[in-house]
CSV table of C-alpha atoms and ligand atoms in Angstrom, one decimal:
chain,number,residue,atom,x,y,z
A,1016,UNK,CA,0.0,0.0,0.0
A,1017,UNK,CA,1.1,3.6,-0.4
A,1018,UNK,CA,2.6,4.9,2.9
A,1019,UNK,CA,0.6,7.1,5.2
A,1020,UNK,CA,2.0,10.4,4.0
A,1021,UNK,CA,1.3,9.5,0.4
A,1022,UNK,CA,-2.3,8.5,1.2
A,1023,UNK,CA,-2.8,11.7,3.2
A,1024,UNK,CA,-1.4,13.9,0.4
A,1025,UNK,CA,-3.5,12.1,-2.2
A,1026,UNK,CA,-6.7,12.2,-0.1
A,1027,UNK,CA,-6.2,15.9,0.4
A,1028,UNK,CA,-5.8,16.5,-3.4
A,1029,UNK,CA,-8.9,14.4,-4.1
A,1030,UNK,CA,-11.0,16.6,-1.9
A,1031,UNK,CA,-11.4,19.2,-4.7
A,1032,UNK,CA,-12.6,18.3,-8.2
A,1033,UNK,CA,-9.7,17.2,-10.5
A,1034,UNK,CA,-9.3,16.0,-14.1
A,1035,UNK,CA,-8.2,12.4,-13.8
A,1036,UNK,CA,-7.3,10.0,-16.6
A,1037,UNK,CA,-7.1,6.2,-16.1
A,1038,UNK,CA,-4.9,4.1,-18.4
A,1039,UNK,CA,-4.7,0.4,-18.7
A,1040,UNK,CA,-2.4,-1.9,-20.8
A,1041,UNK,CA,-2.8,-2.9,-24.4
A,1042,UNK,CA,-5.2,-5.8,-25.1
A,1043,UNK,CA,-7.0,-5.1,-21.8
A,1044,UNK,CA,-8.3,-8.1,-19.9
A,1045,UNK,CA,-11.0,-8.4,-17.2
A,1046,UNK,CA,-8.6,-7.1,-14.5
A,1047,UNK,CA,-7.4,-4.1,-16.6
A,1048,UNK,CA,-11.0,-3.0,-17.5
A,1049,UNK,CA,-12.5,-3.9,-14.1
A,1050,UNK,CA,-9.9,-2.0,-12.1
A,1051,UNK,CA,-10.0,1.0,-14.4
A,1052,UNK,CA,-13.8,1.3,-14.5
A,1053,UNK,CA,-14.1,0.4,-10.7
A,1054,UNK,CA,-11.7,3.3,-10.0
A,1055,UNK,CA,-13.5,5.5,-12.5
A,1056,UNK,CA,-16.8,5.1,-10.9
A,1057,UNK,CA,-15.3,5.6,-7.5
A,1058,UNK,CA,-13.6,8.9,-8.5
A,1059,UNK,CA,-16.8,10.1,-10.2
A,1060,UNK,CA,-18.6,9.6,-6.8
A,1061,UNK,CA,-15.9,12.0,-5.4
A,1062,UNK,CA,-17.0,14.5,-8.1
A,1063,UNK,CA,-14.0,14.3,-10.3
A,1064,UNK,CA,-14.0,14.5,-14.1
A,1065,UNK,CA,-12.7,11.0,-15.0
A,1066,UNK,CA,-11.9,9.3,-18.3
A,1067,UNK,CA,-10.6,5.8,-19.1
A,1068,UNK,CA,-8.3,5.4,-22.0
A,1069,UNK,CA,-7.5,1.9,-23.3
A,1070,UNK,CA,-4.7,1.6,-25.9
A,1071,UNK,CA,-6.8,-0.6,-28.1
A,1072,UNK,CA,-10.3,-2.1,-28.1
A,1073,UNK,CA,-11.6,-4.2,-25.2
A,1074,UNK,CA,-12.9,-7.8,-25.8
A,1075,UNK,CA,-16.6,-8.5,-26.4
A,1076,UNK,CA,-17.1,-10.6,-23.3
A,1077,UNK,CA,-16.6,-7.4,-21.2
A,1078,UNK,CA,-18.9,-5.2,-23.3
A,1079,UNK,CA,-21.7,-5.4,-20.6
A,1080,UNK,CA,-19.7,-3.7,-17.9
A,1081,UNK,CA,-21.2,-0.5,-16.6
A,1082,UNK,CA,-19.8,2.6,-18.5
A,1083,UNK,CA,-17.4,0.6,-20.7
A,1084,UNK,CA,-19.0,2.2,-23.9
A,1085,UNK,CA,-17.5,5.5,-22.9
A,1086,UNK,CA,-13.9,4.1,-23.0
A,1087,UNK,CA,-11.6,6.3,-25.2
A,1088,UNK,CA,-9.7,3.9,-27.5
A,1089,UNK,CA,-6.3,5.4,-28.0
A,1090,UNK,CA,-5.7,3.7,-31.4
A,1091,UNK,CA,-9.1,5.0,-32.7
A,1092,UNK,CA,-9.3,8.4,-31.1
A,1093,UNK,CA,-5.7,9.4,-30.8
A,1094,UNK,CA,-6.1,13.2,-30.8
A,1095,UNK,CA,-8.8,13.1,-28.2
A,1096,UNK,CA,-6.8,10.7,-26.0
A,1097,UNK,CA,-3.7,12.8,-26.2
A,1098,UNK,CA,-5.7,15.9,-25.3
A,1099,UNK,CA,-7.2,14.2,-22.3
A,1100,UNK,CA,-3.8,12.9,-21.2
A,1101,UNK,CA,-2.2,16.4,-21.5
A,1102,UNK,CA,-4.9,18.2,-19.6
A,1103,UNK,CA,-5.1,15.7,-16.7
A,1104,UNK,CA,-4.2,16.7,-13.2
A,1105,UNK,CA,-3.4,13.0,-12.4
A,1106,UNK,CA,-3.0,9.9,-14.4
A,1107,UNK,CA,-3.6,6.4,-12.9
A,1108,UNK,CA,-1.9,3.6,-14.7
A,1109,UNK,CA,-3.5,0.3,-13.8
A,1110,UNK,CA,-2.6,-3.4,-14.2
A,1111,UNK,CA,0.8,-2.7,-15.8
A,1112,UNK,CA,4.1,-1.3,-14.6
A,1113,UNK,CA,6.1,-0.3,-17.7
A,1114,UNK,CA,4.9,2.3,-20.2
A,1115,UNK,CA,5.7,0.1,-23.2
A,1116,UNK,CA,2.8,-2.2,-22.2
A,1117,UNK,CA,0.5,0.5,-23.7
A,1118,UNK,CA,2.0,0.0,-27.2
A,1119,UNK,CA,4.5,1.9,-29.2
A,1120,UNK,CA,2.5,5.1,-29.9
A,1121,UNK,CA,0.8,5.5,-26.6
A,1122,UNK,CA,4.1,4.9,-24.8
A,1123,UNK,CA,5.5,7.9,-26.7
A,1124,UNK,CA,2.5,10.0,-25.7
A,1125,UNK,CA,2.8,9.1,-22.0
A,1126,UNK,CA,6.6,9.6,-21.9
A,1127,UNK,CA,6.3,13.2,-23.1
A,1128,UNK,CA,4.0,14.2,-20.2
A,1129,UNK,CA,4.7,16.0,-17.0
A,1130,UNK,CA,1.5,15.0,-15.4
A,1131,UNK,CA,2.0,13.1,-12.1
A,1132,UNK,CA,1.2,9.4,-12.4
A,1133,UNK,CA,0.0,6.9,-9.8
A,1134,UNK,CA,0.7,3.2,-10.5
A,1135,UNK,CA,-1.5,0.4,-9.0
A,1136,UNK,CA,-0.2,-3.0,-10.2
A,1137,UNK,CA,0.6,-6.5,-9.2
A,1138,UNK,CA,3.3,-7.5,-11.8
A,1139,UNK,CA,7.0,-8.0,-11.1
A,1140,UNK,CA,9.7,-5.3,-11.5
A,1141,UNK,CA,7.9,-2.0,-11.7
A,1142,UNK,CA,9.4,0.9,-13.6
A,1143,UNK,CA,10.0,4.2,-11.8
A,1144,UNK,CA,7.8,6.6,-13.9
A,1145,UNK,CA,5.1,7.3,-11.3
A,1146,UNK,CA,4.9,9.9,-8.5
A,1147,UNK,CA,3.2,7.3,-6.3
A,1148,UNK,CA,3.7,3.5,-6.7
A,1149,UNK,CA,1.4,0.9,-5.2
A,1150,UNK,CA,3.0,-2.3,-6.6
A,1151,UNK,CA,2.7,-5.6,-4.8
A,1152,UNK,CA,3.1,-9.0,-6.5
A,1153,UNK,CA,1.3,-10.8,-3.6
A,1154,UNK,CA,-2.0,-9.6,-4.9
A,1155,UNK,CA,-3.9,-11.8,-7.3
A,1156,UNK,CA,-5.5,-8.9,-9.1
A,1157,UNK,CA,-5.3,-5.1,-9.5
A,1158,UNK,CA,-9.0,-5.0,-8.7
A,1159,UNK,CA,-8.3,-6.3,-5.2
A,1160,UNK,CA,-5.6,-3.6,-4.9
A,1161,UNK,CA,-8.2,-0.9,-5.9
A,1162,UNK,CA,-10.5,-2.2,-3.2
A,1163,UNK,CA,-7.7,-1.9,-0.6
A,1164,UNK,CA,-6.8,1.5,-1.9
A,1165,UNK,CA,-10.4,2.8,-1.5
A,1166,UNK,CA,-10.5,1.4,2.0
A,1167,UNK,CA,-7.1,2.9,2.9
A,1168,UNK,CA,-8.5,6.3,1.9
A,1169,UNK,CA,-11.3,5.7,4.3
A,1170,UNK,CA,-14.0,5.5,1.6
A,1171,UNK,CA,-15.4,2.0,1.9
A,1172,UNK,CA,-18.9,3.5,2.3
A,1173,UNK,CA,-18.7,4.9,-1.2
A,1174,UNK,CA,-18.4,1.5,-2.9
A,1175,UNK,CA,-21.7,1.0,-4.6
A,1176,UNK,CA,-23.0,-1.8,-6.8
A,1177,UNK,CA,-21.4,-0.4,-10.0
A,1178,UNK,CA,-17.9,-0.1,-8.4
A,1179,UNK,CA,-18.3,-3.5,-6.8
A,1180,UNK,CA,-19.4,-5.1,-10.1
A,1181,UNK,CA,-16.3,-3.8,-11.9
A,1182,UNK,CA,-13.9,-4.9,-9.1
A,1183,UNK,CA,-15.6,-8.4,-8.9
A,1184,UNK,CA,-14.9,-8.9,-12.6
A,1185,UNK,CA,-11.1,-8.5,-12.3
A,1186,UNK,CA,-10.8,-10.5,-9.1
A,1187,UNK,CA,-12.8,-13.3,-10.7
A,1188,UNK,CA,-10.9,-13.4,-14.1
A,1189,UNK,CA,-7.4,-12.9,-12.7
A,1190,UNK,CA,-7.9,-15.6,-10.1
A,1191,UNK,CA,-9.3,-18.2,-12.5
A,1192,UNK,CA,-12.6,-18.0,-10.5
A,1193,UNK,CA,-10.9,-18.0,-7.1
A,1194,UNK,CA,-8.6,-21.0,-7.6
A,1195,UNK,CA,-5.1,-19.6,-8.4
A,1196,UNK,CA,-2.6,-19.6,-5.5
A,1197,UNK,CA,-2.8,-15.9,-4.8
A,1198,UNK,CA,-6.5,-16.3,-3.8
A,1199,UNK,CA,-6.3,-15.6,0.0
A,1200,UNK,CA,-8.7,-15.3,2.9
A,1201,UNK,CA,-8.4,-11.5,2.3
A,1202,UNK,CA,-9.5,-12.0,-1.3
A,1203,UNK,CA,-12.6,-13.8,-0.1
A,1204,UNK,CA,-13.3,-11.2,2.6
A,1205,UNK,CA,-13.0,-8.5,-0.1
A,1206,UNK,CA,-15.4,-10.5,-2.4
A,1207,UNK,CA,-17.8,-11.0,0.6
A,1208,UNK,CA,-17.9,-7.2,1.0
A,1209,UNK,CA,-18.5,-6.6,-2.7
A,1210,UNK,CA,-21.4,-9.1,-2.7
A,1211,UNK,CA,-22.8,-7.3,0.4
A,1212,UNK,CA,-22.8,-4.1,-1.8
A,1213,UNK,CA,-25.5,-5.7,-3.9
A,1214,UNK,CA,-23.7,-7.2,-6.9
A,1215,UNK,CA,-25.3,-10.2,-8.6
A,1216,UNK,CA,-22.2,-12.4,-8.5
A,1217,UNK,CA,-23.8,-15.4,-10.1
A,1218,UNK,CA,-25.1,-13.4,-13.1
A,1219,UNK,CA,-21.6,-11.8,-13.5
A,1220,UNK,CA,-20.2,-15.3,-13.9
A,1221,UNK,CA,-22.7,-16.1,-16.5
A,1222,UNK,CA,-22.0,-12.9,-18.4
A,1223,UNK,CA,-18.2,-13.6,-18.3
A,1224,UNK,CA,-18.1,-17.3,-18.9
A,1225,UNK,CA,-21.4,-18.6,-20.3
A,1226,UNK,CA,-21.7,-16.2,-23.2
A,1227,UNK,CA,-19.6,-17.9,-25.9
A,1228,UNK,CA,-20.5,-17.8,-29.6
A,1229,UNK,CA,-20.7,-21.2,-31.4
A,1230,UNK,CA,-17.6,-20.3,-33.4
A,1231,UNK,CA,-15.6,-19.5,-30.3
A,1232,UNK,CA,-16.3,-23.1,-29.0
A,1233,UNK,CA,-15.3,-24.5,-32.3
A,1234,UNK,CA,-12.1,-22.5,-32.1
A,1235,UNK,CA,-11.4,-24.0,-28.7
A,1236,UNK,CA,-12.0,-27.4,-30.2
A,1237,UNK,CA,-9.4,-26.8,-32.8
A,1238,UNK,CA,-7.0,-25.5,-30.2
A,1239,UNK,CA,-7.4,-28.6,-28.1
A,1240,UNK,CA,-6.8,-30.8,-31.2
A,1241,UNK,CA,-3.6,-28.8,-31.8
A,1242,UNK,CA,-2.4,-29.4,-28.2
A,1243,UNK,CA,1.0,-31.1,-28.1
A,1244,UNK,CA,2.7,-32.9,-25.2
A,1245,UNK,CA,6.4,-32.6,-24.3
A,1246,UNK,CA,6.5,-35.2,-21.6
A,1247,UNK,CA,10.2,-35.2,-21.1
A,1248,UNK,CA,10.0,-31.5,-20.1
A,1249,UNK,CA,6.6,-31.8,-18.2
A,1250,UNK,CA,5.4,-29.2,-20.7
A,1251,UNK,CA,2.7,-28.8,-23.4
A,1252,UNK,CA,1.8,-26.2,-26.0
A,1253,UNK,CA,-1.0,-25.1,-28.2
A,1254,UNK,CA,-0.8,-23.4,-31.6
A,1255,UNK,CA,-3.4,-21.4,-33.6
A,1256,UNK,CA,-2.5,-20.1,-37.0
A,1257,UNK,CA,-4.1,-17.0,-38.5
A,1258,UNK,CA,-5.9,-19.3,-41.0
A,1259,UNK,CA,-7.5,-21.2,-38.2
A,1260,UNK,CA,-8.5,-18.0,-36.4
A,1261,UNK,CA,-10.1,-16.8,-39.7
A,1262,UNK,CA,-11.9,-20.1,-40.2
A,1263,UNK,CA,-13.6,-19.8,-36.9
A,1264,UNK,CA,-14.4,-16.1,-37.3
A,1265,UNK,CA,-12.1,-15.0,-34.5
A,1266,UNK,CA,-13.0,-12.0,-32.4
A,1267,UNK,CA,-10.9,-10.3,-29.7
A,1268,UNK,CA,-11.2,-12.3,-26.5
A,1269,UNK,CA,-12.1,-15.6,-28.2
A,1270,UNK,CA,-8.7,-17.1,-27.2
A,1271,UNK,CA,-9.0,-16.0,-23.6
A,1272,UNK,CA,-8.4,-18.9,-21.3
A,1273,UNK,CA,-7.4,-21.4,-23.9
A,1274,UNK,CA,-3.8,-21.5,-22.6
A,1275,UNK,CA,-5.1,-23.0,-19.3
A,1276,UNK,CA,-6.1,-26.3,-20.9
A,1277,UNK,CA,-2.5,-27.1,-21.5
A,1278,UNK,CA,-1.8,-26.9,-17.8
A,1279,UNK,CA,-4.9,-29.0,-16.8
A,1280,UNK,CA,-3.1,-32.2,-18.0
A,1281,UNK,CA,-1.7,-34.7,-15.6
A,1282,UNK,CA,2.1,-34.3,-15.1
A,1283,UNK,CA,2.4,-30.9,-16.8
A,1284,UNK,CA,3.8,-28.0,-14.9
A,1285,UNK,CA,4.4,-25.5,-17.8
A,1286,UNK,CA,2.5,-24.7,-20.9
A,1287,UNK,CA,2.5,-22.2,-23.8
A,1288,UNK,CA,-0.1,-21.0,-26.3
A,1289,UNK,CA,1.2,-19.6,-29.6
A,1290,UNK,CA,-1.2,-17.5,-31.6
A,1291,UNK,CA,-0.3,-16.1,-35.0
A,1292,UNK,CA,-1.2,-12.5,-35.7
A,1293,UNK,CA,-0.5,-11.7,-39.3
A,1294,UNK,CA,-1.6,-8.1,-39.1
A,1295,UNK,CA,1.0,-7.3,-36.4
A,1296,UNK,CA,3.5,-9.7,-37.9
A,1297,UNK,CA,4.1,-11.4,-34.5
A,1298,UNK,CA,3.3,-14.6,-32.6
A,1299,UNK,CA,1.6,-13.7,-29.4
A,1300,UNK,CA,2.5,-16.1,-26.6
A,1301,UNK,CA,0.9,-16.9,-23.3
A,1302,UNK,CA,2.7,-19.0,-20.7
A,1303,UNK,CA,1.2,-20.7,-17.6
A,1304,UNK,CA,3.0,-22.8,-14.9
A,1305,UNK,CA,2.5,-24.5,-11.6
A,1306,UNK,CA,4.6,-24.3,-8.4
A,1307,UNK,CA,8.0,-22.7,-8.7
A,1308,UNK,CA,8.4,-23.0,-12.5
A,1309,UNK,CA,8.9,-19.3,-13.3
A,1310,UNK,CA,7.4,-18.3,-16.6
A,1311,UNK,CA,7.8,-14.6,-15.9
A,1312,UNK,CA,11.6,-15.2,-16.1
A,1313,UNK,CA,11.2,-17.4,-19.1
A,1314,UNK,CA,9.1,-14.8,-21.0
A,1315,UNK,CA,11.5,-12.0,-20.1
A,1316,UNK,CA,14.6,-13.9,-21.0
A,1317,UNK,CA,13.5,-15.4,-24.3
A,1318,UNK,CA,10.2,-13.9,-25.7
A,1319,UNK,CA,10.2,-10.1,-25.1
A,1320,UNK,CA,7.6,-10.4,-22.3
A,1321,UNK,CA,7.0,-10.8,-18.6
A,1322,UNK,CA,4.1,-11.1,-16.1
A,1323,UNK,CA,3.9,-13.2,-13.0
A,1324,UNK,CA,5.7,-16.4,-11.9
A,1325,UNK,CA,2.8,-18.6,-12.9
A,1326,UNK,CA,1.2,-16.5,-15.7
A,1327,UNK,CA,3.1,-14.5,-18.3
A,1328,UNK,CA,3.1,-13.5,-21.9
A,1329,UNK,CA,5.4,-12.4,-24.6
A,1330,UNK,CA,5.8,-12.2,-28.4
A,1331,UNK,CA,8.0,-13.6,-31.1
A,1332,UNK,CA,9.0,-12.1,-34.5
A,1333,UNK,CA,9.9,-15.5,-36.0
A,1334,UNK,CA,7.2,-17.5,-37.8
A,1335,UNK,CA,5.0,-19.9,-35.9
A,1336,UNK,CA,7.0,-23.0,-36.7
A,1337,UNK,CA,10.3,-21.3,-35.9
A,1338,UNK,CA,8.9,-19.9,-32.6
A,1339,UNK,CA,7.8,-23.4,-31.5
A,1340,UNK,CA,11.2,-24.8,-32.4
A,1341,UNK,CA,12.8,-22.1,-30.3
A,1342,UNK,CA,10.5,-22.9,-27.4
A,1343,UNK,CA,11.4,-26.6,-27.5
A,1344,UNK,CA,15.1,-25.8,-27.9
A,1345,UNK,CA,15.1,-23.6,-24.8
A,1346,UNK,CA,13.3,-26.3,-22.8
A,1347,UNK,CA,15.9,-28.9,-23.9
A,1348,UNK,CA,18.7,-26.5,-23.0
A,1349,UNK,CA,17.3,-25.7,-19.6
A,1350,UNK,CA,17.0,-29.4,-18.8
A,1351,UNK,CA,20.7,-29.9,-19.3
B,615,5GP,P1,-2.0,-13.5,-20.9
B,615,5GP,O1,-1.3,-14.8,-21.2
B,615,5GP,O2,-3.3,-13.7,-20.2
B,615,5GP,O3,-2.1,-12.6,-22.1
B,615,5GP,O4,-1.1,-12.7,-19.9
B,615,5GP,C1,-0.6,-13.3,-18.7
B,615,5GP,C2,0.1,-12.3,-17.9
B,615,5GP,O5,1.3,-11.9,-18.6
B,615,5GP,C3,-0.6,-11.0,-17.7
B,615,5GP,O6,-0.5,-10.7,-16.3
B,615,5GP,C4,0.0,-10.0,-18.6
B,615,5GP,O7,0.0,-8.8,-18.0
B,615,5GP,C5,1.4,-10.5,-18.8
B,615,5GP,N1,1.8,-10.3,-20.2
B,615,5GP,C6,1.1,-10.8,-21.3
B,615,5GP,N2,1.8,-10.4,-22.4
B,615,5GP,C7,2.8,-9.7,-22.0
B,615,5GP,C8,3.9,-9.0,-22.7
B,615,5GP,O8,4.0,-9.0,-24.0
B,615,5GP,N3,4.8,-8.3,-22.0
B,615,5GP,C9,4.8,-8.3,-20.6
B,615,5GP,N4,5.7,-7.7,-19.9
B,615,5GP,N5,3.8,-9.0,-19.9
B,615,5GP,C10,2.8,-9.6,-20.6
B,616,MN,MN1,-4.0,-8.2,-13.5
């Protein structure tokens, strides 16, 4: 948590209306959007003018979240976004800790600013750009950090159904529905409080997870058929080519969660999912692991990425086949 002086100073500043912009990482997930909109609703209750800028579009499965339609998409409304950033009194950067995570162009826009920033994030190795940093890898989600941040300011009573709904989304998605290791008694206490604020937790689960299109399930079927085992390394991987994505009418968010199937196999403690993106000319990679197998390190060292010990991502500029070859070669080398 921020220290007492920082909290005091911030609380004082937030007592009079300010222009505040909230920024999340590129390809925002449930935690990025949930934490951003949860904080947005909270700051609006405190009478601030607040905008949420996402570097690129959010996935369809989050389209029902309160106020998400007002999100400013940097890649589509660049001039407006830059204007908002420049005229902000404060910028909150949520669910990431290095400005390059917002993408090449937005990174440049953020780097040129003198606006004080506040980072709230749970990834490893935070950069030093913010005025205030609340960075803690022991949290399972940024949403749980926002909840603690609101409480630390003494504003629990302000948390309403909208705020609670947003925060519940990120806690649920980043914890794999309360099963990943960073899910603590504190997490459940937080969620209990959010439910007591009137959210419909069961309906939120339906909206998040039981809303798939037919083609999305067919795509999952193809991904599972492509799943390969590397028994000697206790590893597995999934590939999806651009052609396969096109065949199943891929939409943003359709591959969310697919990587986890590779880890659900007996005897497997590390998995990767390689997804071809012809437009960007990259292979986007997701890594997952169990126990002390550190995929954050792995992604940082070999695939221009990072994340958490058990969940990380990265990218490759080789083609799909070469990328998979490289992956297997690294596993072979690390074994020796
Ligand atoms: P996912 O596989 O769900 O896209 O990402 C898993 C975790 O790794 C997330 O916490 C995400 O922030 C992080 N991550 C994903 N892609 C990248 C990347 O390209 N660079 C870095 N530094 N982290 C990433
Ligand atoms: Mn997160």
